[in-house]
Short mmCIF file of C-alpha atoms and ligand atoms in Angstrom, two decimals:
data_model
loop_
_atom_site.label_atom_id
_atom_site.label_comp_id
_atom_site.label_asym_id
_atom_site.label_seq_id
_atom_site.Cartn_x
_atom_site.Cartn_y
_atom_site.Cartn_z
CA UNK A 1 129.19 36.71 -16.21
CA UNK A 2 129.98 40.58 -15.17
CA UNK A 3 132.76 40.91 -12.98
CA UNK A 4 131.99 42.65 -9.87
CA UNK A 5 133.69 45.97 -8.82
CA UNK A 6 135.85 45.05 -5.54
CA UNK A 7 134.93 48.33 -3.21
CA UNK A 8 135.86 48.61 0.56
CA UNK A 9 132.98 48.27 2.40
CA UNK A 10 129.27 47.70 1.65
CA UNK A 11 126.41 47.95 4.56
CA UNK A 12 123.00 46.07 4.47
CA UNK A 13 120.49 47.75 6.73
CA UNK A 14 116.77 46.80 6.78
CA UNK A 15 115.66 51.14 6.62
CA UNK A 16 118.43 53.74 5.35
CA UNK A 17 117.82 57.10 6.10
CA UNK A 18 119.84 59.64 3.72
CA UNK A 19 118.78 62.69 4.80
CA UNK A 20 118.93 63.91 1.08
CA UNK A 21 115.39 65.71 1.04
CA UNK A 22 115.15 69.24 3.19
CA UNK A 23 112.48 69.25 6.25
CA UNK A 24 110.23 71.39 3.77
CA UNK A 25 110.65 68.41 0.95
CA UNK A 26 109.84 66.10 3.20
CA UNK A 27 106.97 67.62 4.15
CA UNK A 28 105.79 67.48 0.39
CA UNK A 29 105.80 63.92 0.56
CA UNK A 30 109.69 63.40 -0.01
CA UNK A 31 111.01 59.71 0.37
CA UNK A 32 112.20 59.75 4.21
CA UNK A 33 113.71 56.54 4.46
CA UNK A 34 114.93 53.34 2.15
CA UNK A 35 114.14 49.68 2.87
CA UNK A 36 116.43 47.09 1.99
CA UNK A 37 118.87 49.40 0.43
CA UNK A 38 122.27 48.86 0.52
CA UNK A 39 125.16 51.28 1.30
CA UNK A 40 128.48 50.50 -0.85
CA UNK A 41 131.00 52.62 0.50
CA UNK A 42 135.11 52.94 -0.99
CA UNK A 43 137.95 55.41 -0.28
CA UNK A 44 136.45 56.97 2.63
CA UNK A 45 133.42 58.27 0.74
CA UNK A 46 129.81 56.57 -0.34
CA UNK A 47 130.56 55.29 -3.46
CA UNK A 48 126.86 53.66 -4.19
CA UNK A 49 122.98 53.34 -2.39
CA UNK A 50 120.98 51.18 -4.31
CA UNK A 51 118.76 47.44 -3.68
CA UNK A 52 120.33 44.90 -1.60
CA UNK A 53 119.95 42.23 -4.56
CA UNK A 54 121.45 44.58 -7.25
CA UNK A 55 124.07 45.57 -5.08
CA UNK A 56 124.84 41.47 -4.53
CA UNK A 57 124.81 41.94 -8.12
CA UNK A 58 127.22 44.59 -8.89
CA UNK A 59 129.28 45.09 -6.23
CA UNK A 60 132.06 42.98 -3.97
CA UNK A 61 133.56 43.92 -0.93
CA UNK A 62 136.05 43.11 1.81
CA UNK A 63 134.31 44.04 4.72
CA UNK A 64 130.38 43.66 4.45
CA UNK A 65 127.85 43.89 7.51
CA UNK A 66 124.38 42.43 8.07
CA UNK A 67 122.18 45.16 9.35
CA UNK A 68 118.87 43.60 9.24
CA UNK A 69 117.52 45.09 12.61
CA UNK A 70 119.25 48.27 11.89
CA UNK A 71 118.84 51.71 10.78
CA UNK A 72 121.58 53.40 8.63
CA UNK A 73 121.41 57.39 8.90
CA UNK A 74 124.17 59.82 9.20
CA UNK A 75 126.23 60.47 12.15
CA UNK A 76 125.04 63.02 14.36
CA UNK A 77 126.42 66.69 13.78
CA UNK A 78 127.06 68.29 17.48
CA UNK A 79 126.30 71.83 16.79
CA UNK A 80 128.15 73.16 20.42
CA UNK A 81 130.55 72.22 22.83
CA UNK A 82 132.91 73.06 24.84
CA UNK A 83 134.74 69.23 24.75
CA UNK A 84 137.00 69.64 27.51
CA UNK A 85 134.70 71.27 29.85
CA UNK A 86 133.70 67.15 30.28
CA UNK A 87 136.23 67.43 32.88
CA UNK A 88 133.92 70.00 34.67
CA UNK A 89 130.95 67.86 34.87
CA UNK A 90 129.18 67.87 38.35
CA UNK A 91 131.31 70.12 39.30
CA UNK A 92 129.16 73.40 39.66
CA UNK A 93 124.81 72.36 39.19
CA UNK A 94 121.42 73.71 40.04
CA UNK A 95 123.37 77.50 39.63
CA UNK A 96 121.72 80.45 37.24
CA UNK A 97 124.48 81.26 34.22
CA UNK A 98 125.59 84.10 35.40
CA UNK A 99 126.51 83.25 39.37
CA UNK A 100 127.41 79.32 37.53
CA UNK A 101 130.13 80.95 35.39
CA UNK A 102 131.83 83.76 37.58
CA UNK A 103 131.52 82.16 40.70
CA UNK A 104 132.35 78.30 40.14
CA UNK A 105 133.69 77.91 36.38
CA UNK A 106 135.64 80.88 35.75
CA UNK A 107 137.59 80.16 38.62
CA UNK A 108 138.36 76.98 38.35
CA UNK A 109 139.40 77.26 34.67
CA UNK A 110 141.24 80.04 35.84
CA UNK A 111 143.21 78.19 37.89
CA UNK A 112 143.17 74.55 35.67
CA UNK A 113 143.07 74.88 32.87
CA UNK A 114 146.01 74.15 30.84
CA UNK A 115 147.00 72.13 27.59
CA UNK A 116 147.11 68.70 29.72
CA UNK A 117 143.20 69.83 31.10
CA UNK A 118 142.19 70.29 27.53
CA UNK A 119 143.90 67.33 25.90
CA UNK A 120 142.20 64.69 28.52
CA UNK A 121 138.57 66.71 28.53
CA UNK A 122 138.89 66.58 25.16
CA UNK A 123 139.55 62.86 24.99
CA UNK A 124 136.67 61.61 27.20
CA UNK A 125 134.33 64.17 25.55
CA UNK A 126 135.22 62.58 21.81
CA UNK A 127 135.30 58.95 23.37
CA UNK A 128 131.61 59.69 25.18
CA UNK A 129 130.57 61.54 22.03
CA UNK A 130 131.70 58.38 19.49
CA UNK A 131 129.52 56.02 21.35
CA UNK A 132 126.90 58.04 21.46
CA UNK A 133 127.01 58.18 17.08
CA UNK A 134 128.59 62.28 16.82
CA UNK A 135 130.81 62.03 14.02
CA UNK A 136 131.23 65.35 13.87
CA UNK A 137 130.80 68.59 16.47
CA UNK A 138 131.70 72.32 16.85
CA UNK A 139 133.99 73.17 19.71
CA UNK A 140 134.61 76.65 21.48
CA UNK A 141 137.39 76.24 24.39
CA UNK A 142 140.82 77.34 25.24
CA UNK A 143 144.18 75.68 23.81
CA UNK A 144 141.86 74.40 20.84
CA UNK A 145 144.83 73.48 18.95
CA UNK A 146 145.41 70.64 21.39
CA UNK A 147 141.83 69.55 20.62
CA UNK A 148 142.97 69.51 16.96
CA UNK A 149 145.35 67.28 17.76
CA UNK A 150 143.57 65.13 20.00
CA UNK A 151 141.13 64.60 16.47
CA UNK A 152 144.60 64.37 14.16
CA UNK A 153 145.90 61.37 15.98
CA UNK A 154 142.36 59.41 16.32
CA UNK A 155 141.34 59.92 12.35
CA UNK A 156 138.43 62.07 13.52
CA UNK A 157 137.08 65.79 12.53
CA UNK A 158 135.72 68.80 13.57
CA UNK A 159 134.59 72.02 12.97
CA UNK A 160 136.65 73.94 16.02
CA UNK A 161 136.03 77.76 16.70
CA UNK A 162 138.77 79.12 18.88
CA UNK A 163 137.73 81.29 21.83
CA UNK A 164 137.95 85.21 21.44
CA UNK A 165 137.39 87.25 24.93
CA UNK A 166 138.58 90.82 25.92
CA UNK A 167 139.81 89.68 29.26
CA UNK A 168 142.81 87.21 30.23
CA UNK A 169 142.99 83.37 30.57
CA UNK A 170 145.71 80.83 30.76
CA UNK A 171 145.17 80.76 26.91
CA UNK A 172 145.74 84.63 25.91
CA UNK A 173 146.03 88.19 27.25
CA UNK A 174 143.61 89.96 25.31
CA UNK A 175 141.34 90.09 21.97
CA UNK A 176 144.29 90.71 19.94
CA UNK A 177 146.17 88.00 21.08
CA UNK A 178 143.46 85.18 21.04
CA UNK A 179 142.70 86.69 17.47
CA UNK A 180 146.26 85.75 16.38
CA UNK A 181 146.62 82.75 17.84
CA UNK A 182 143.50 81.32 16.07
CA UNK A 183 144.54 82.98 12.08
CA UNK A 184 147.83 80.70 12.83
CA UNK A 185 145.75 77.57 14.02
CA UNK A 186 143.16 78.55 10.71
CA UNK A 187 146.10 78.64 8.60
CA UNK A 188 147.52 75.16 10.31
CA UNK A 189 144.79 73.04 10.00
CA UNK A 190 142.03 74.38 7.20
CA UNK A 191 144.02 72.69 4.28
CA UNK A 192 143.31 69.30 5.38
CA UNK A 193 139.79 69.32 5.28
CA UNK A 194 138.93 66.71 8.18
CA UNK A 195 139.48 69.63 11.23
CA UNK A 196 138.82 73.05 10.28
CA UNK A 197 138.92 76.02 12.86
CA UNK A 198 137.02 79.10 13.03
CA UNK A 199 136.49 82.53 14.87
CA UNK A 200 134.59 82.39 18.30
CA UNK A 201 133.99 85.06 20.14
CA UNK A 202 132.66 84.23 23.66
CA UNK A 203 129.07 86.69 23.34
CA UNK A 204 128.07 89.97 23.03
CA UNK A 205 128.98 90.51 26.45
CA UNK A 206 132.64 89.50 26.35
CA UNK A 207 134.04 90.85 23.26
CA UNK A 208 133.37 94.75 21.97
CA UNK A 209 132.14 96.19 18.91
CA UNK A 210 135.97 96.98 18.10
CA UNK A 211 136.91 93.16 18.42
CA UNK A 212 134.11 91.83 16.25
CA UNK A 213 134.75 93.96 13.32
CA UNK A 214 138.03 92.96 13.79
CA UNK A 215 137.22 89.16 13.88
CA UNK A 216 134.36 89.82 10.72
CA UNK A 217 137.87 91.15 8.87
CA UNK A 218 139.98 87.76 9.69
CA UNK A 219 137.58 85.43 9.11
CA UNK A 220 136.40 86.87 5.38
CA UNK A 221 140.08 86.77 4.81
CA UNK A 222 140.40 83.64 5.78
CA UNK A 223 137.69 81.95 4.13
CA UNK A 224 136.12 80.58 7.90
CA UNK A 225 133.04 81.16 10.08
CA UNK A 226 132.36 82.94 13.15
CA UNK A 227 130.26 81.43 15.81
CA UNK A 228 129.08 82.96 18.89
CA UNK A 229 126.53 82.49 22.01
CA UNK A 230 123.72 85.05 21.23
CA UNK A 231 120.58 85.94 23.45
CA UNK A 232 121.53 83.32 25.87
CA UNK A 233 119.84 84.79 28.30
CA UNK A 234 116.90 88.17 29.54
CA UNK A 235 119.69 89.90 31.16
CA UNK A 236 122.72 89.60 28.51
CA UNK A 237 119.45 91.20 26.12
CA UNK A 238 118.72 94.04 28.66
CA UNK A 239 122.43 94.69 29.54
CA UNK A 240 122.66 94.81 25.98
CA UNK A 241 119.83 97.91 26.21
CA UNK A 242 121.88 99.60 28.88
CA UNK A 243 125.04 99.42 27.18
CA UNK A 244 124.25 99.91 23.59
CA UNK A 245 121.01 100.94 23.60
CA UNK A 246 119.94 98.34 21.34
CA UNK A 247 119.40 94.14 21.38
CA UNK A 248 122.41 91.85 21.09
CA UNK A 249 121.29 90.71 17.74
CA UNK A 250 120.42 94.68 16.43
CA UNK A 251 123.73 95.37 17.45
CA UNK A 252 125.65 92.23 15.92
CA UNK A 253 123.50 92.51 12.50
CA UNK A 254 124.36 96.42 12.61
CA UNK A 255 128.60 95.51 12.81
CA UNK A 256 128.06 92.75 9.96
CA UNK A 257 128.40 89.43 11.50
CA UNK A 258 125.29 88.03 9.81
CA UNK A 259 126.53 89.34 6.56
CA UNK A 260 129.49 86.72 6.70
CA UNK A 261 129.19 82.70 7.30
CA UNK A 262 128.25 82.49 10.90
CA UNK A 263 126.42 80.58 13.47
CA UNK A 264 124.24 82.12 16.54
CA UNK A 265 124.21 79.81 19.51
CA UNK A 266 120.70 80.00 22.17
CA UNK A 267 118.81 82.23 20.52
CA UNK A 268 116.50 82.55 23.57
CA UNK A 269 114.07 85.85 24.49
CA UNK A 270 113.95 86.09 20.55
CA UNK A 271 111.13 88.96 19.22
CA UNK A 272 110.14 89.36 15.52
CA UNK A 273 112.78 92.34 15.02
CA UNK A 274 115.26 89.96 15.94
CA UNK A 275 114.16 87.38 13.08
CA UNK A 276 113.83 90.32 10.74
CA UNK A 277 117.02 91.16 11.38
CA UNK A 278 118.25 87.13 10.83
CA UNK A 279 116.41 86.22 7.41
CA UNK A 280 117.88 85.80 4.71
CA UNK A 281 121.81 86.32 5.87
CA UNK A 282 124.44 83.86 6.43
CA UNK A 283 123.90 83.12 9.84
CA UNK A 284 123.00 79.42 11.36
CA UNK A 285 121.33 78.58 14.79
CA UNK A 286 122.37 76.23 16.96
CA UNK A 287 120.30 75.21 19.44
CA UNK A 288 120.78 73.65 22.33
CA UNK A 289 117.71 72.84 24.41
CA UNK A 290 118.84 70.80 27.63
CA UNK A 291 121.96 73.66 28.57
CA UNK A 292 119.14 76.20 28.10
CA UNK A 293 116.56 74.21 29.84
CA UNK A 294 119.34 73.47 32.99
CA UNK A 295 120.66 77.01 33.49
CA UNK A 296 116.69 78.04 32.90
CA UNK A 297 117.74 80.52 30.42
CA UNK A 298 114.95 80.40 28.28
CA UNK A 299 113.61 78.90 25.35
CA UNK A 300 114.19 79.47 21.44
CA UNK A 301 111.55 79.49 19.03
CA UNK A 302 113.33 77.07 16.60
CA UNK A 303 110.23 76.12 14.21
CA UNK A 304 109.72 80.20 13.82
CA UNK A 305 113.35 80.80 13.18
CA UNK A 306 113.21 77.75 10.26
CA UNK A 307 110.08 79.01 8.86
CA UNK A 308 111.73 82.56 8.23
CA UNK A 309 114.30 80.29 6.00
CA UNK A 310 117.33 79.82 8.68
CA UNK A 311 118.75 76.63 8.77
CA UNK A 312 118.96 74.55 12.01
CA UNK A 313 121.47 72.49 13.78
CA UNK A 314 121.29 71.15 17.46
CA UNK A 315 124.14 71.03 19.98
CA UNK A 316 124.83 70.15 23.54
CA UNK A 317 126.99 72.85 24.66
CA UNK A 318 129.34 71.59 27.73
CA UNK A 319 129.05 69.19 29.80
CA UNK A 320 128.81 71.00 32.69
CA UNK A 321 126.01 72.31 31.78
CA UNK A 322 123.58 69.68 30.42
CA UNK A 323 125.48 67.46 31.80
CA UNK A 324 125.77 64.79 29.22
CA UNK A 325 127.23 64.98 25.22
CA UNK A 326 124.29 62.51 24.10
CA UNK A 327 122.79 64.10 20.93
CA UNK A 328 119.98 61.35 20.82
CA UNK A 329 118.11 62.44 24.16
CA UNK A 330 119.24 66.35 22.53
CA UNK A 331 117.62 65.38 19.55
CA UNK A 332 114.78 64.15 21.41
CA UNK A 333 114.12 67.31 23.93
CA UNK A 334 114.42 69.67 20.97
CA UNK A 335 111.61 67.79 19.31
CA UNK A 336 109.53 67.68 22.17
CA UNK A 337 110.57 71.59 23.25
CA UNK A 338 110.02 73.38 20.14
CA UNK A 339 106.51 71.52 19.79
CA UNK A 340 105.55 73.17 23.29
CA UNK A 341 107.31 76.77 22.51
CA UNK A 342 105.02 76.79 19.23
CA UNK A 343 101.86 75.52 20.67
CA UNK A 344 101.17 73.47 18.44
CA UNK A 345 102.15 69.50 17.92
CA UNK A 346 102.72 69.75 14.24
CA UNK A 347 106.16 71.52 14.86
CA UNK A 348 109.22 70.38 14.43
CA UNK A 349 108.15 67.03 13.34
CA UNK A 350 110.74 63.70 13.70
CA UNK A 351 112.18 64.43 10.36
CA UNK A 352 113.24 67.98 10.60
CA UNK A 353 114.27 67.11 14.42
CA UNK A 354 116.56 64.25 12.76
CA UNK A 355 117.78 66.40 9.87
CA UNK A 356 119.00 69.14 12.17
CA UNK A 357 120.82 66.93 14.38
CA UNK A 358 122.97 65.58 11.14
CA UNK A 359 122.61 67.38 7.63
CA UNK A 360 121.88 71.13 9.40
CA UNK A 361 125.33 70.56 10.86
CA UNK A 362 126.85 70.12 8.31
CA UNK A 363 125.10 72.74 6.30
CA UNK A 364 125.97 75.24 9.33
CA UNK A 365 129.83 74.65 8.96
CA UNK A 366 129.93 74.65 5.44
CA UNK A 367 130.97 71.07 4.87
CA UNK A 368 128.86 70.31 2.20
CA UNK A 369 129.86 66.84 1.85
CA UNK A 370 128.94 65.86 5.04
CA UNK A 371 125.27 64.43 6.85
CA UNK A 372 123.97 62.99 4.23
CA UNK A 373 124.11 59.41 2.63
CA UNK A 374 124.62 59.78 -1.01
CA UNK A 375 127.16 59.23 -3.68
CA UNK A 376 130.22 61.16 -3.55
CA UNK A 377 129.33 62.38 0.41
CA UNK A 378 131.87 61.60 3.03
CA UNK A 379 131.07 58.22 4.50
CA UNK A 380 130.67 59.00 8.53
CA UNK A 381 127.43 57.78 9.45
CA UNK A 382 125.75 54.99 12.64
CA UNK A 383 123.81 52.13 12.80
CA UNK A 384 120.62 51.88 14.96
CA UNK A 385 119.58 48.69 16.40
CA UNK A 386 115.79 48.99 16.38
CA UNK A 387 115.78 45.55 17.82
CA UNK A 388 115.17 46.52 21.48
CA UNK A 389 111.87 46.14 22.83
CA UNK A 390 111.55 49.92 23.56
CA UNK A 391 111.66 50.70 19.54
CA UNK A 392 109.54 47.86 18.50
CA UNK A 393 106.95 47.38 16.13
CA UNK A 394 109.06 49.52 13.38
CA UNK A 395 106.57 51.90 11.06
CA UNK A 396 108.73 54.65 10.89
CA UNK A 397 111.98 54.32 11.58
CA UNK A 398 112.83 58.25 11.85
CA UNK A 399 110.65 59.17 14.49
CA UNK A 400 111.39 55.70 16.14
CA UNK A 401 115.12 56.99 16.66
CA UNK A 402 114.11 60.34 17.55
CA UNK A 403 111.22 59.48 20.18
CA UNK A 404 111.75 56.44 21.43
CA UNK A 405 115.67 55.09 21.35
CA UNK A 406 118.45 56.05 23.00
CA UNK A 407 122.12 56.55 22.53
CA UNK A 408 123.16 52.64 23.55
CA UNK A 409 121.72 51.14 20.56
CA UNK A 410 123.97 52.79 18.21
CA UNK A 411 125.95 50.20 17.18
CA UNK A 412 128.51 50.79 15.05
CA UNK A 413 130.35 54.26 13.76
CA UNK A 414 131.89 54.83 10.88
CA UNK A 415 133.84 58.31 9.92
CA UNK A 416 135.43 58.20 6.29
CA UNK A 417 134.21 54.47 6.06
CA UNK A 418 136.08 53.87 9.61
CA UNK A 419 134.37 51.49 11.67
CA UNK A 420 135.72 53.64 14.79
CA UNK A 421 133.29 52.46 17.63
CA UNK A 422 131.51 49.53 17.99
CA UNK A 423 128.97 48.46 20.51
CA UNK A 424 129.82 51.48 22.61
CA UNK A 425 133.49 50.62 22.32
CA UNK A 426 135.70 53.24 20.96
CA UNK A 427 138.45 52.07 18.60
CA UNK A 428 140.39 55.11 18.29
CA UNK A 429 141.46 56.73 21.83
CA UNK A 430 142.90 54.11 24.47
CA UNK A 431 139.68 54.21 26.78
CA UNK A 432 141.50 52.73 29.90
CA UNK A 433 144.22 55.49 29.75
CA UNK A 434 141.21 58.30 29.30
CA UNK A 435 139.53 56.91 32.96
CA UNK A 436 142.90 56.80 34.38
CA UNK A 437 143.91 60.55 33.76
CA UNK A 438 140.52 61.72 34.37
CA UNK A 439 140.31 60.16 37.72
CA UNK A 440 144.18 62.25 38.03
CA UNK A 441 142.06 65.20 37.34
CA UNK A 442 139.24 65.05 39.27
CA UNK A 443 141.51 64.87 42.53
CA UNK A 444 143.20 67.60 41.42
CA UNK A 445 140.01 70.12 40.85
CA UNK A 446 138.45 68.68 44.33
CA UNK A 447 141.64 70.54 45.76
ZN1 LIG B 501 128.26 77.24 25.14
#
């Protein structure tokens, strides 16, 4: 008789989705999803997928779950937030961008927000984002190293790009200073792997052409991304005209960004010059359907940009403006969106709609490890219980999650093999202590 190899954890869900195979593989006839696979996962990292019986076979382990209504998949990538902004939410609605931001959140950041703001926004965001299976997000807000810490203590990661504006906040004076401050939080945190930090500058209509080359410079140097908003709106694109004479995205691609790792956030009121201008460079969109869809900026042609070869990834932006951080009802209206934008039903099909909601994050922040389940990957990844009436009978168990469940039958998350929520209850942050300081801060922005 073999002796079995002793591992750390091994999961047995009826249908595993790896997310291996690209939209376009798919497509081809790809396999989608595994039945009665097993997931054998040690050190933090998937060590094994193979047959339940072979895996009874070949492998031991201390901790081993029955998953037989479940489906395994990776955890979902949040493309865009601004975590903290949680804090914020209900506190300005129903307001277009522009009157939303200077008039209602500009002014009460201006006035709030501080490392204490940031470091319990940041908490309930992560806590609501856990439960609802995000294993992984982008962030763009003030103080981000507090954020970094906030994901240091609890075991968790992200991919954080600190904010870059020309005017003052309670975080820096000006574009030189917010540059500075986020090369030393690059150089802090970037070794480690689990939280990495980036470049972002606000949009093209907060930071000058001066500022991004400066930022393109910094960020080749140091080896990171740069991720902006970009054609968030008709009137940042004809303001754009006024001032420059030429689109937001003409005038980005003309300074370079594209040129180095980046990712383009809206990517509404999008023409065929602007794609031209995309394809083929090292730029990533992040999309982000309900914010647009709230502040009625527009919509973005996602299944267009894909088919001119960009990659895809889906976020939620802030809280305030969407107003939830639930990237399985995101996942859901992008689906449903980008099949009206295009016209036609065939678009964006549940696959690619599940793949850029977990593997296109990862692809987008260049953690190529991550958001998919396969040997040698990073083990964060979410079980599904199909089990509830509203995702019963099971035939496919892809477009099940993405068109009929919903964020409270995640069941368990794992990040590096971490069973860090379970059943909606989040392991890592003291939950009570979150509601309690929140509740502090809500009296305080009422006034
Ligand atoms: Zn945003």
């Amino acid at each position: 008789m073999t002796t079995k190899q002793s591992v750390d954890l091994i999961l047995y869900p009826r249908w595993l989705a790896p997310m291996s195979a690209t939209p376009a593989e798919a497509k081809a006839g790809a396999v989608a999803f595994l039945e009665n696979h097993a997931c054998v996962i040690h050190q933090g990292k998937t060590l094994d997928v193979l047959p339940q019986d072979e895996c009874r076979q070949k492998y031991s382990a201390q901790f081993e779950y029955n998953l037989s209504k479940h489906l395994l998949m990776p955890g979902l990538f949040n493309g865009h937030a601004h975590s903290a902004m949680a804090l914020l939410r209900g506190f300005a609605d129903d307001y277009p961008l522009m009157t939303w931001l200077q008039e209602h959140i500009w002014p009460a950041e201006g006035k709030h927000v501080s490392e204490s703001f940031v470091k319990t926004g940041s908490e309930l965001a992560i806590c609501e984002m856990l439960a609802s299976g995000i294993t992984c997000f982008n962030d763009m807000y003030f103080f981000p190293g507090t954020l970094g810490e906030v994901l240091r203590d609890a075991g968790l990661k992200g991919s954080i790009s600190g904010p870059i504006l020309e005017f003052p906040t309670p975080w820096a004076q000006n574009a030189d200073e917010y540059l500075a401050k986020n090369t030393d939080l690059i150089q802090e945190f970037n070794k480690g792997g689990d939280i990495q930090f980036g470049y972002g500058p606000h949009a093209p209509y907060t930071v000058s052409n001066a500022t991004f080359e400066k930022i393109i410079d910094q960020a080749q140097a140091n080896n990171t991304w740069i991720h902006t908003h970009l054609h968030e709106t008709a009137f940042e694109v004809q303001q754009s005209m006024t001032d420059f004479g030429m689109r937001p995205v003409a005038r980005l691609a003309k300074l370079g960004l594209f040129d180095v790792h980046s990712q383009a956030v809206h990517m509404t009121q999008i023409n065929d010059e602007d794609i031209e201008n995309l394809a083929g460079k090292k730029c990533h969109i992040i999309h982000c359907p309900e914010s647009n869809l709230k502040l009625a900026s527009g919509f973005s042609p996602i299944q267009k940009l894909y088919n001119a070869g960009l990659n895809i990834n889906i976020g939620t932006d802030g809280a305030a403006s969407n107003n939830d951080l639930d990237m399985v009802s995101e996942t859901r209206t992008a689906a449903l969106l980008a099949k009206a934008v295009a016209e036609d039903a065939e678009a964006f099909p549940a696959y690619q709609a599940m793949y850029s909601a977990t593997r296109g994050g990862a692809l987008a922040y260049g953690r190529d490890k991550m958001g998919s389940i396969e040997a040698g990957f990073e083990a964060d990844m979410i079980a599904v219980n199909l089990d509830d009436l509203n995702t019963q009978p099971v035939f496919d168990p892809i477009a099940q999650f993405v068109y009929a469940s919903n964020n409270r039958q995640i069941s368990h998350v794992w990040v590096n093999g971490k069973l860090v929520c379970e059943h909606g209850q989040v392991r890592v942050i003291d939950t009570d202590k979150v509601r309690h300081d929140v509740e502090q801060w809500r009296q305080k922005l009422k006034g």
